[in-house]
């Protein structure tokens, strides 16, 4: 027998009826002769509700207590699912993150998994039990509860699959797979039969919420065979694997986007050797994540620096910069919120120059002004007005022929 890891997200366990449905999916694989480890998220919007409760008490809740709070969501689901399985005559046992041996770094709110001690899970599996594990949480060396960042249950599942050397890891969710772009926004989005780890990693990092980026990282590093599929519909999902043969005429495989982007411009910085390192070291030491960076030199002595941050980080970014105004020696700061980032991703771009130009052309022809750009071998990202985000995604989706209809035309 082989081990299978299944993961069910919030919507998929959002009600008792859905938990029963999950139990049936688990039972099906057990009856196929597999050992099952099942990772679940908090029910429905539970995590959002818990965040909301905390925000009614504090603007900046203590991070340790926040993890204590948020980790409760998953604990409800594991117990209910174990009960549902027992009621159906199957021996199941639920484990919290620490009981399952998930050790993380000591970083509240967004901890990385450092190690998985599978001793307990393995012995429970050997006793013939179905093991249900709480996603999204772990424990530090000092016994403190941590969480893995929003969407982190995916990472729990893949880390367990890697540590247990599982045959496969199935991510069950509320869409039928990974699409060319978010199907909730673009009706013509098409399900991809497969996608490479690298492309999926870019899409996830650039805002496609269907998989937690670190889950894809783990899957790539430990060659875990991943499938994203529907917890409701019984159809094949999307396989995430090492190499994917290029679909005909598809240089761009997907489009990702995220809102809540702000551009910060620091004007009149000294044009010196250490300017960049000083400013970004200062921001990094406060845990502020900077994304796209553009430097423009106005004259020999002075330089301007623009960079993008997530809008919720703006307040702290400005505070940190102002506090260090003397050392950084800048003149003024400007910021523009209400922006979004739209990115095209595809490994075919490496060998096809002109993809970026085509993207800029499509946006310009639709009166969408590009405020910042960043590229890598397999992606091009643009920052635009948030109000034009969906329109930009739709027009790019069409222009790069990613839709259902476009594909039949190309092939037929
Ligand atoms: P879960 O609770 O199961 O983890 P998530 O909400 O985290 O589910 O992820 C699934 C959602 O990801 C979908 O409902 C969809 O709106 C969104 N999504 C974003 N980009 C994509 C994409 N390229 N393909 C499929 N879904 C996507
Ligand atoms: N419940 C957590 C969240 O909502 C983790 C997850 O669903 O993956 O972010
Ligand atoms: Mg998720």
Short mmCIF file of C-alpha atoms and ligand atoms in Angstrom, two decimals:
data_model
loop_
_atom_site.label_atom_id
_atom_site.label_comp_id
_atom_site.label_asym_id
_atom_site.label_seq_id
_atom_site.Cartn_x
_atom_site.Cartn_y
_atom_site.Cartn_z
CA UNK A 1 0.00 0.00 0.00
CA UNK A 2 1.04 3.55 -0.66
CA UNK A 3 0.38 6.70 1.30
CA UNK A 4 -1.88 9.36 -0.18
CA UNK A 5 -2.09 12.88 1.23
CA UNK A 6 -5.34 14.71 0.56
CA UNK A 7 -5.98 18.36 1.41
CA UNK A 8 -9.41 19.99 1.62
CA UNK A 9 -9.73 23.79 1.70
CA UNK A 10 -12.14 26.02 3.60
CA UNK A 11 -15.10 25.94 1.20
CA UNK A 12 -14.78 22.17 0.83
CA UNK A 13 -15.27 21.71 4.59
CA UNK A 14 -17.62 24.70 4.99
CA UNK A 15 -20.60 22.79 6.40
CA UNK A 16 -21.44 19.45 8.01
CA UNK A 17 -22.82 18.25 4.71
CA UNK A 18 -19.53 19.08 3.00
CA UNK A 19 -17.53 17.39 5.75
CA UNK A 20 -19.60 14.26 5.09
CA UNK A 21 -18.76 14.59 1.40
CA UNK A 22 -15.05 14.86 2.31
CA UNK A 23 -15.32 11.77 4.49
CA UNK A 24 -16.70 9.86 1.49
CA UNK A 25 -13.78 10.99 -0.68
CA UNK A 26 -11.36 9.78 2.00
CA UNK A 27 -13.16 6.46 2.33
CA UNK A 28 -13.00 5.88 -1.40
CA UNK A 29 -9.18 5.96 -1.34
CA UNK A 30 -9.04 3.86 1.83
CA UNK A 31 -11.16 1.25 0.06
CA UNK A 32 -8.68 1.37 -2.84
CA UNK A 33 -6.12 0.06 -0.34
CA UNK A 34 -4.24 3.26 0.50
CA UNK A 35 -3.06 4.72 3.78
CA UNK A 36 -4.59 8.17 4.13
CA UNK A 37 -3.28 11.38 5.66
CA UNK A 38 -5.86 14.15 5.33
CA UNK A 39 -5.06 17.83 5.85
CA UNK A 40 -7.94 20.25 6.34
CA UNK A 41 -8.43 24.02 6.58
CA UNK A 42 -10.73 25.92 8.89
CA UNK A 43 -14.43 25.75 7.93
CA UNK A 44 -15.57 28.32 5.36
CA UNK A 45 -14.62 31.87 6.28
CA UNK A 46 -13.65 30.98 9.88
CA UNK A 47 -10.12 32.38 9.62
CA UNK A 48 -11.41 35.72 8.27
CA UNK A 49 -13.93 35.85 11.11
CA UNK A 50 -11.21 35.23 13.70
CA UNK A 51 -9.05 37.98 12.14
CA UNK A 52 -12.04 40.27 12.34
CA UNK A 53 -12.61 39.49 16.03
CA UNK A 54 -9.00 40.36 16.83
CA UNK A 55 -9.21 43.59 14.86
CA UNK A 56 -12.09 44.71 17.05
CA UNK A 57 -9.72 44.58 20.01
CA UNK A 58 -6.46 45.80 18.56
CA UNK A 59 -5.14 47.50 15.42
CA UNK A 60 -1.90 45.54 15.75
CA UNK A 61 -2.76 42.39 17.74
CA UNK A 62 0.11 40.59 19.43
CA UNK A 63 1.47 38.12 16.88
CA UNK A 64 1.83 35.20 19.28
CA UNK A 65 -1.78 35.58 20.43
CA UNK A 66 -2.90 35.94 16.82
CA UNK A 67 -1.41 32.53 16.02
CA UNK A 68 -3.03 31.08 19.12
CA UNK A 69 -6.36 32.42 17.86
CA UNK A 70 -6.09 31.49 14.18
CA UNK A 71 -4.87 27.96 14.85
CA UNK A 72 -8.18 27.15 16.52
CA UNK A 73 -10.04 27.21 13.19
CA UNK A 74 -8.37 24.10 11.82
CA UNK A 75 -8.75 22.28 15.13
CA UNK A 76 -12.53 22.36 14.78
CA UNK A 77 -12.43 20.77 11.33
CA UNK A 78 -10.05 17.92 12.17
CA UNK A 79 -12.20 16.77 15.08
CA UNK A 80 -15.44 16.93 13.07
CA UNK A 81 -13.95 15.04 10.14
CA UNK A 82 -12.54 12.34 12.42
CA UNK A 83 -15.99 11.98 14.03
CA UNK A 84 -17.67 11.76 10.63
CA UNK A 85 -15.29 8.98 9.56
CA UNK A 86 -15.78 7.06 12.80
CA UNK A 87 -19.53 7.35 12.41
CA UNK A 88 -19.16 5.72 8.98
CA UNK A 89 -17.22 2.87 10.55
CA UNK A 90 -13.65 3.96 9.79
CA UNK A 91 -10.93 4.38 12.39
CA UNK A 92 -9.73 7.97 12.20
CA UNK A 93 -7.72 10.16 14.56
CA UNK A 94 -7.17 13.91 14.46
CA UNK A 95 -3.83 15.64 15.15
CA UNK A 96 -2.98 19.31 15.61
CA UNK A 97 0.14 20.65 13.91
CA UNK A 98 2.41 19.95 16.87
CA UNK A 99 0.99 16.48 17.43
CA UNK A 100 1.72 15.78 13.77
CA UNK A 101 5.36 16.83 14.23
CA UNK A 102 5.30 20.00 12.13
CA UNK A 103 8.23 22.08 13.39
CA UNK A 104 8.53 25.66 12.16
CA UNK A 105 10.86 28.61 12.56
CA UNK A 106 10.05 31.03 15.39
CA UNK A 107 8.25 33.59 13.25
CA UNK A 108 4.63 34.25 14.11
CA UNK A 109 2.07 34.72 11.34
CA UNK A 110 4.15 33.48 8.44
CA UNK A 111 6.44 30.71 9.67
CA UNK A 112 8.31 28.31 7.41
CA UNK A 113 8.26 24.60 8.09
CA UNK A 114 11.76 23.48 9.14
CA UNK A 115 11.22 19.83 9.84
CA UNK A 116 8.50 17.18 9.97
CA UNK A 117 8.84 14.41 12.53
CA UNK A 118 6.63 11.69 11.10
CA UNK A 119 7.09 9.17 13.93
CA UNK A 120 3.61 9.58 15.36
CA UNK A 121 1.79 9.73 12.00
CA UNK A 122 3.62 6.62 10.79
CA UNK A 123 2.76 4.59 13.85
CA UNK A 124 -0.90 5.64 13.64
CA UNK A 125 -0.98 4.67 9.96
CA UNK A 126 0.57 1.33 10.84
CA UNK A 127 -2.24 0.77 13.31
CA UNK A 128 -4.61 1.11 10.36
CA UNK A 129 -5.87 4.57 11.25
CA UNK A 130 -6.80 7.43 8.95
CA UNK A 131 -4.79 10.42 10.15
CA UNK A 132 -6.42 13.86 9.98
CA UNK A 133 -4.00 16.79 10.39
CA UNK A 134 -4.75 20.45 11.05
CA UNK A 135 -3.34 22.54 8.20
CA UNK A 136 -1.73 25.97 8.45
CA UNK A 137 -0.10 25.45 11.88
CA UNK A 138 3.09 24.21 13.48
CA UNK A 139 5.21 24.54 16.55
CA UNK A 140 8.58 26.12 17.28
CA UNK A 141 11.45 24.39 19.08
CA UNK A 142 10.30 26.23 22.22
CA UNK A 143 6.77 24.87 22.00
CA UNK A 144 5.10 28.00 20.65
CA UNK A 145 2.22 27.63 18.17
CA UNK A 146 2.84 29.30 14.80
CA UNK A 147 0.86 29.66 11.59
CA UNK A 148 2.20 29.39 8.05
CA UNK A 149 0.61 32.42 6.39
CA UNK A 150 -2.82 32.68 4.75
CA UNK A 151 -3.49 29.73 2.49
CA UNK A 152 -0.81 27.73 4.31
CA UNK A 153 -2.74 24.46 4.62
CA UNK A 154 -1.52 23.59 1.12
CA UNK A 155 2.01 23.76 2.46
CA UNK A 156 1.20 21.48 5.40
CA UNK A 157 -0.13 18.90 2.93
CA UNK A 158 2.84 19.02 0.57
CA UNK A 159 5.38 19.00 3.42
CA UNK A 160 3.71 15.89 4.86
CA UNK A 161 3.61 14.25 1.43
CA UNK A 162 7.34 14.92 1.04
CA UNK A 163 8.25 13.73 4.55
CA UNK A 164 6.12 10.58 4.27
CA UNK A 165 7.30 9.90 0.74
CA UNK A 166 3.64 9.72 -0.30
CA UNK A 167 2.57 8.39 -3.68
CA UNK A 168 0.70 11.60 -4.38
CA UNK A 169 -0.73 14.75 -2.89
CA UNK A 170 -4.21 15.77 -3.99
CA UNK A 171 -5.31 19.35 -3.28
CA UNK A 172 -9.12 19.41 -3.28
CA UNK A 173 -10.62 22.87 -3.65
CA UNK A 174 -13.59 24.84 -4.96
CA UNK A 175 -12.41 25.02 -8.58
CA UNK A 176 -11.71 22.04 -10.85
CA UNK A 177 -8.01 22.79 -11.28
CA UNK A 178 -5.50 25.48 -12.14
CA UNK A 179 -6.90 27.73 -14.83
CA UNK A 180 -5.25 30.11 -17.30
CA UNK A 181 -6.40 32.84 -14.92
CA UNK A 182 -8.79 33.12 -11.96
CA UNK A 183 -12.08 31.67 -13.32
CA UNK A 184 -14.03 33.83 -10.88
CA UNK A 185 -12.95 36.93 -12.77
CA UNK A 186 -12.59 35.72 -16.34
CA UNK A 187 -15.38 33.51 -17.64
CA UNK A 188 -13.35 32.21 -20.59
CA UNK A 189 -10.53 30.97 -18.34
CA UNK A 190 -9.56 27.44 -19.29
CA UNK A 191 -8.45 24.58 -17.05
CA UNK A 192 -4.87 23.49 -17.69
CA UNK A 193 -4.32 19.71 -17.83
CA UNK A 194 -0.82 20.26 -16.45
CA UNK A 195 1.62 22.99 -15.52
CA UNK A 196 5.30 22.97 -14.55
CA UNK A 197 6.49 23.64 -10.99
CA UNK A 198 8.29 26.79 -12.15
CA UNK A 199 5.29 28.27 -13.90
CA UNK A 200 3.00 27.41 -11.00
CA UNK A 201 5.47 28.94 -8.56
CA UNK A 202 5.50 32.20 -10.54
CA UNK A 203 1.70 32.28 -10.78
CA UNK A 204 1.34 31.58 -7.05
CA UNK A 205 3.90 34.21 -6.10
CA UNK A 206 2.26 36.74 -8.41
CA UNK A 207 -1.16 36.40 -6.81
CA UNK A 208 -2.92 33.29 -8.13
CA UNK A 209 -4.39 32.20 -4.78
CA UNK A 210 -5.16 28.65 -5.84
CA UNK A 211 -1.94 27.32 -4.25
CA UNK A 212 0.25 28.63 -1.44
CA UNK A 213 3.64 29.51 -3.02
CA UNK A 214 5.60 27.53 -0.41
CA UNK A 215 3.56 24.43 -1.19
CA UNK A 216 4.76 24.63 -4.79
CA UNK A 217 8.32 25.24 -3.59
CA UNK A 218 8.19 22.09 -1.43
CA UNK A 219 6.64 20.08 -4.25
CA UNK A 220 9.40 21.14 -6.63
CA UNK A 221 12.25 20.55 -4.19
CA UNK A 222 11.02 17.09 -3.14
CA UNK A 223 9.45 16.09 -6.49
CA UNK A 224 6.01 15.63 -4.97
CA UNK A 225 3.40 14.79 -7.59
CA UNK A 226 0.64 17.36 -7.02
CA UNK A 227 -2.88 17.47 -8.39
CA UNK A 228 -5.30 20.36 -7.88
CA UNK A 229 -8.88 19.17 -8.27
CA UNK A 230 -12.47 19.79 -7.26
CA UNK A 231 -13.95 18.52 -4.02
CA UNK A 232 -17.41 18.59 -5.62
CA UNK A 233 -16.99 17.59 -9.26
CA UNK A 234 -15.55 14.19 -10.03
CA UNK A 235 -13.23 15.16 -12.86
CA UNK A 236 -9.51 15.19 -13.48
CA UNK A 237 -7.75 18.26 -12.20
CA UNK A 238 -4.42 19.87 -13.03
CA UNK A 239 -1.16 17.99 -12.56
CA UNK A 240 1.81 20.03 -11.39
CA UNK A 241 5.04 18.40 -12.46
CA UNK A 242 8.60 19.00 -13.59
CA UNK A 243 8.31 19.44 -17.34
CA UNK A 244 5.24 20.14 -19.39
CA UNK A 245 5.19 19.90 -23.15
CA UNK A 246 4.38 23.23 -24.71
CA UNK A 247 0.85 23.47 -25.88
CA UNK A 248 0.64 24.60 -29.45
CA UNK A 249 0.90 28.35 -29.86
CA UNK A 250 0.95 28.98 -26.16
CA UNK A 251 3.88 31.09 -25.10
CA UNK A 252 1.95 32.51 -22.19
CA UNK A 253 0.42 29.84 -19.96
CA UNK A 254 -1.37 31.94 -17.40
CA UNK A 255 -2.16 35.38 -16.03
CA UNK A 256 -1.97 36.27 -12.35
CA UNK A 257 -3.01 39.48 -10.66
CA UNK A 258 -3.24 41.12 -7.29
CA UNK A 259 -4.69 44.37 -6.01
CA UNK A 260 -3.64 46.46 -3.01
CA UNK A 261 -0.38 47.62 -4.58
CA UNK A 262 1.19 50.97 -3.68
CA UNK A 263 4.06 52.75 -5.39
CA UNK A 264 6.42 54.67 -3.13
CA UNK A 265 8.86 57.17 -4.62
CA UNK A 266 11.78 58.49 -2.61
CA UNK A 267 13.10 61.66 -4.24
CA UNK A 268 16.46 63.34 -4.04
CA UNK A 269 18.57 60.54 -2.63
CA UNK A 270 22.35 60.96 -2.78
CA UNK A 271 23.65 59.22 -5.90
CA UNK A 272 26.16 57.16 -3.91
CA UNK A 273 27.47 53.63 -3.89
CA UNK A 274 25.57 52.57 -0.77
CA UNK A 275 22.23 54.34 -1.23
CA UNK A 276 20.29 51.31 -2.44
CA UNK A 277 21.73 48.88 0.07
CA UNK A 278 21.10 51.25 2.99
CA UNK A 279 17.48 51.95 2.14
CA UNK A 280 16.50 48.36 1.41
CA UNK A 281 18.40 46.97 4.39
CA UNK A 282 16.51 49.41 6.59
CA UNK A 283 13.14 48.34 5.15
CA UNK A 284 14.01 44.63 5.31
CA UNK A 285 15.02 44.87 8.95
CA UNK A 286 11.42 45.93 9.65
CA UNK A 287 10.05 42.97 7.70
CA UNK A 288 8.76 45.15 4.87
CA UNK A 289 8.62 43.29 1.59
CA UNK A 290 9.56 45.41 -1.40
CA UNK A 291 8.57 44.18 -4.83
CA UNK A 292 9.34 46.06 -8.06
CA UNK A 293 12.20 48.57 -7.85
CA UNK A 294 12.98 51.34 -10.34
CA UNK A 295 15.86 53.78 -10.00
CA UNK A 296 16.01 56.92 -12.09
CA UNK A 297 18.93 59.31 -11.93
CA UNK A 298 18.08 62.93 -12.43
CA UNK A 299 21.60 64.34 -12.26
CA UNK A 300 25.06 63.33 -11.08
CA UNK A 301 24.40 64.02 -7.39
CA UNK A 302 20.78 62.99 -6.97
CA UNK A 303 18.71 59.93 -7.74
CA UNK A 304 15.04 58.99 -7.34
CA UNK A 305 13.90 55.57 -6.30
CA UNK A 306 10.47 54.02 -6.83
CA UNK A 307 9.37 50.70 -5.40
CA UNK A 308 6.12 48.90 -4.81
CA UNK A 309 4.83 47.53 -1.51
CA UNK A 310 1.57 45.93 -0.44
CA UNK A 311 -0.86 48.69 0.52
CA UNK A 312 -1.34 47.42 4.10
CA UNK A 313 2.45 47.87 4.57
CA UNK A 314 2.40 51.52 3.42
CA UNK A 315 1.93 53.11 6.81
CA UNK A 316 4.88 51.28 8.31
CA UNK A 317 7.03 51.88 5.22
CA UNK A 318 6.52 55.65 5.48
CA UNK A 319 7.15 55.57 9.22
CA UNK A 320 10.42 53.69 8.83
CA UNK A 321 11.63 55.98 6.05
CA UNK A 322 10.77 59.16 7.96
CA UNK A 323 12.41 57.85 11.10
CA UNK A 324 15.62 57.25 9.16
CA UNK A 325 15.44 60.41 7.08
CA UNK A 326 18.79 61.71 8.30
CA UNK A 327 20.80 58.58 7.53
CA UNK A 328 19.06 57.98 4.22
CA UNK A 329 19.41 61.67 3.28
CA UNK A 330 16.46 61.92 0.92
CA UNK A 331 14.44 65.05 0.18
CA UNK A 332 10.79 63.96 -0.15
CA UNK A 333 8.59 60.87 -0.34
CA UNK A 334 5.53 60.40 -2.56
CA UNK A 335 3.16 57.46 -2.65
CA UNK A 336 0.35 56.30 -4.90
CA UNK A 337 -2.11 53.65 -3.73
CA UNK A 338 -5.02 52.06 -5.61
CA UNK A 339 -2.75 50.14 -7.94
CA UNK A 340 -2.68 46.51 -9.04
CA UNK A 341 -0.14 44.13 -10.52
CA UNK A 342 -0.97 42.07 -13.59
CA UNK A 343 1.52 39.44 -14.73
CA UNK A 344 1.79 37.05 -17.65
CA UNK A 345 3.65 33.78 -17.02
CA UNK A 346 4.97 31.11 -19.36
CA UNK A 347 8.21 29.19 -19.81
CA UNK A 348 7.91 29.66 -23.57
CA UNK A 349 8.84 33.31 -23.11
CA UNK A 350 12.53 32.51 -22.67
CA UNK A 351 12.88 31.71 -26.37
CA UNK A 352 10.32 34.18 -27.68
CA UNK A 353 11.45 37.79 -27.61
CA UNK A 354 8.72 40.32 -28.10
CA UNK A 355 6.22 38.90 -25.60
CA UNK A 356 6.72 41.84 -23.25
CA UNK A 357 6.33 44.27 -26.16
CA UNK A 358 3.10 42.56 -27.15
CA UNK A 359 1.80 42.85 -23.59
CA UNK A 360 2.60 46.59 -23.45
CA UNK A 361 0.98 47.06 -26.84
CA UNK A 362 -2.24 45.31 -25.78
CA UNK A 363 -2.47 47.40 -22.62
CA UNK A 364 -1.72 50.66 -24.46
CA UNK A 365 -4.34 49.94 -27.12
CA UNK A 366 -6.85 49.61 -24.30
CA UNK A 367 -5.85 52.91 -22.71
CA UNK A 368 -4.26 51.19 -19.75
CA UNK A 369 -1.27 53.11 -18.49
CA UNK A 370 1.67 51.08 -17.20
CA UNK A 371 3.27 52.55 -14.08
CA UNK A 372 5.96 49.98 -13.35
CA UNK A 373 7.39 46.92 -15.08
CA UNK A 374 9.43 43.95 -14.00
CA UNK A 375 10.49 40.90 -15.98
CA UNK A 376 12.15 37.53 -15.47
CA UNK A 377 12.82 34.68 -17.90
CA UNK A 378 9.30 33.36 -17.56
CA UNK A 379 7.16 36.34 -16.58
CA UNK A 380 6.37 39.99 -17.24
CA UNK A 381 4.66 42.02 -14.50
CA UNK A 382 3.05 45.42 -14.91
CA UNK A 383 1.66 47.77 -12.30
CA UNK A 384 -1.48 49.60 -13.40
CA UNK A 385 -4.53 51.34 -11.89
CA UNK A 386 -6.54 48.91 -9.76
CA UNK A 387 -9.76 50.05 -11.46
CA UNK A 388 -8.40 48.70 -14.77
CA UNK A 389 -7.16 45.39 -13.40
CA UNK A 390 -9.96 43.10 -14.54
CA UNK A 391 -10.15 44.73 -17.95
CA UNK A 392 -6.40 44.29 -18.37
CA UNK A 393 -6.57 40.61 -17.43
CA UNK A 394 -9.49 40.01 -19.80
CA UNK A 395 -7.88 41.72 -22.77
CA UNK A 396 -4.52 40.00 -22.21
CA UNK A 397 -6.28 36.66 -21.82
CA UNK A 398 -7.89 37.17 -25.18
CA UNK A 399 -4.84 38.64 -26.92
CA UNK A 400 -2.64 35.72 -25.90
CA UNK A 401 -5.39 33.26 -26.94
CA UNK A 402 -5.68 31.57 -23.57
CA UNK A 403 -9.44 31.03 -23.60
CA UNK A 404 -11.52 27.99 -24.40
CA UNK A 405 -12.85 29.41 -27.62
CA UNK A 406 -9.54 30.79 -28.81
CA UNK A 407 -7.89 27.42 -28.34
CA UNK A 408 -10.43 25.52 -30.41
CA UNK A 409 -9.92 28.07 -33.16
CA UNK A 410 -6.16 27.63 -33.06
CA UNK A 411 -6.33 23.85 -33.11
CA UNK A 412 -9.31 23.43 -35.34
P1 LIG B 1 -9.05 26.58 -0.65
O1 LIG B 1 -9.86 27.13 0.48
O2 LIG B 1 -9.56 25.29 -1.17
O3 LIG B 1 -7.60 26.53 -0.33
P2 LIG B 1 -8.62 29.00 -2.18
O4 LIG B 1 -9.68 30.03 -2.13
O5 LIG B 1 -7.40 29.19 -1.36
O6 LIG B 1 -9.29 27.59 -1.87
O7 LIG B 1 -8.13 28.77 -3.69
C1 LIG B 1 -9.07 28.53 -4.71
C2 LIG B 1 -9.42 29.83 -5.42
O8 LIG B 1 -8.27 30.30 -6.12
C3 LIG B 1 -10.46 29.72 -6.49
O9 LIG B 1 -11.75 29.82 -5.95
C4 LIG B 1 -10.12 30.85 -7.44
O10 LIG B 1 -10.95 31.97 -7.25
C5 LIG B 1 -8.70 31.25 -7.05
N1 LIG B 1 -7.77 31.30 -8.19
C6 LIG B 1 -6.90 32.30 -8.46
N2 LIG B 1 -6.20 32.06 -9.56
C7 LIG B 1 -6.60 30.86 -10.02
C8 LIG B 1 -6.23 30.06 -11.16
N3 LIG B 1 -5.29 30.45 -12.02
N4 LIG B 1 -6.85 28.87 -11.32
C9 LIG B 1 -7.79 28.45 -10.45
N5 LIG B 1 -8.19 29.17 -9.37
C10 LIG B 1 -7.61 30.37 -9.15
N1 LIG B 2 -7.41 28.69 7.18
C1 LIG B 2 -6.22 29.33 6.67
C2 LIG B 2 -6.60 30.52 5.80
O1 LIG B 2 -7.76 30.80 5.64
C3 LIG B 2 -5.30 28.38 5.96
C4 LIG B 2 -5.83 27.79 4.67
O2 LIG B 2 -7.04 27.84 4.40
O3 LIG B 2 -5.03 27.25 3.91
O4 LIG B 2 -5.72 31.19 5.32
MG1 LIG B 3 -6.09 27.97 -0.31
#
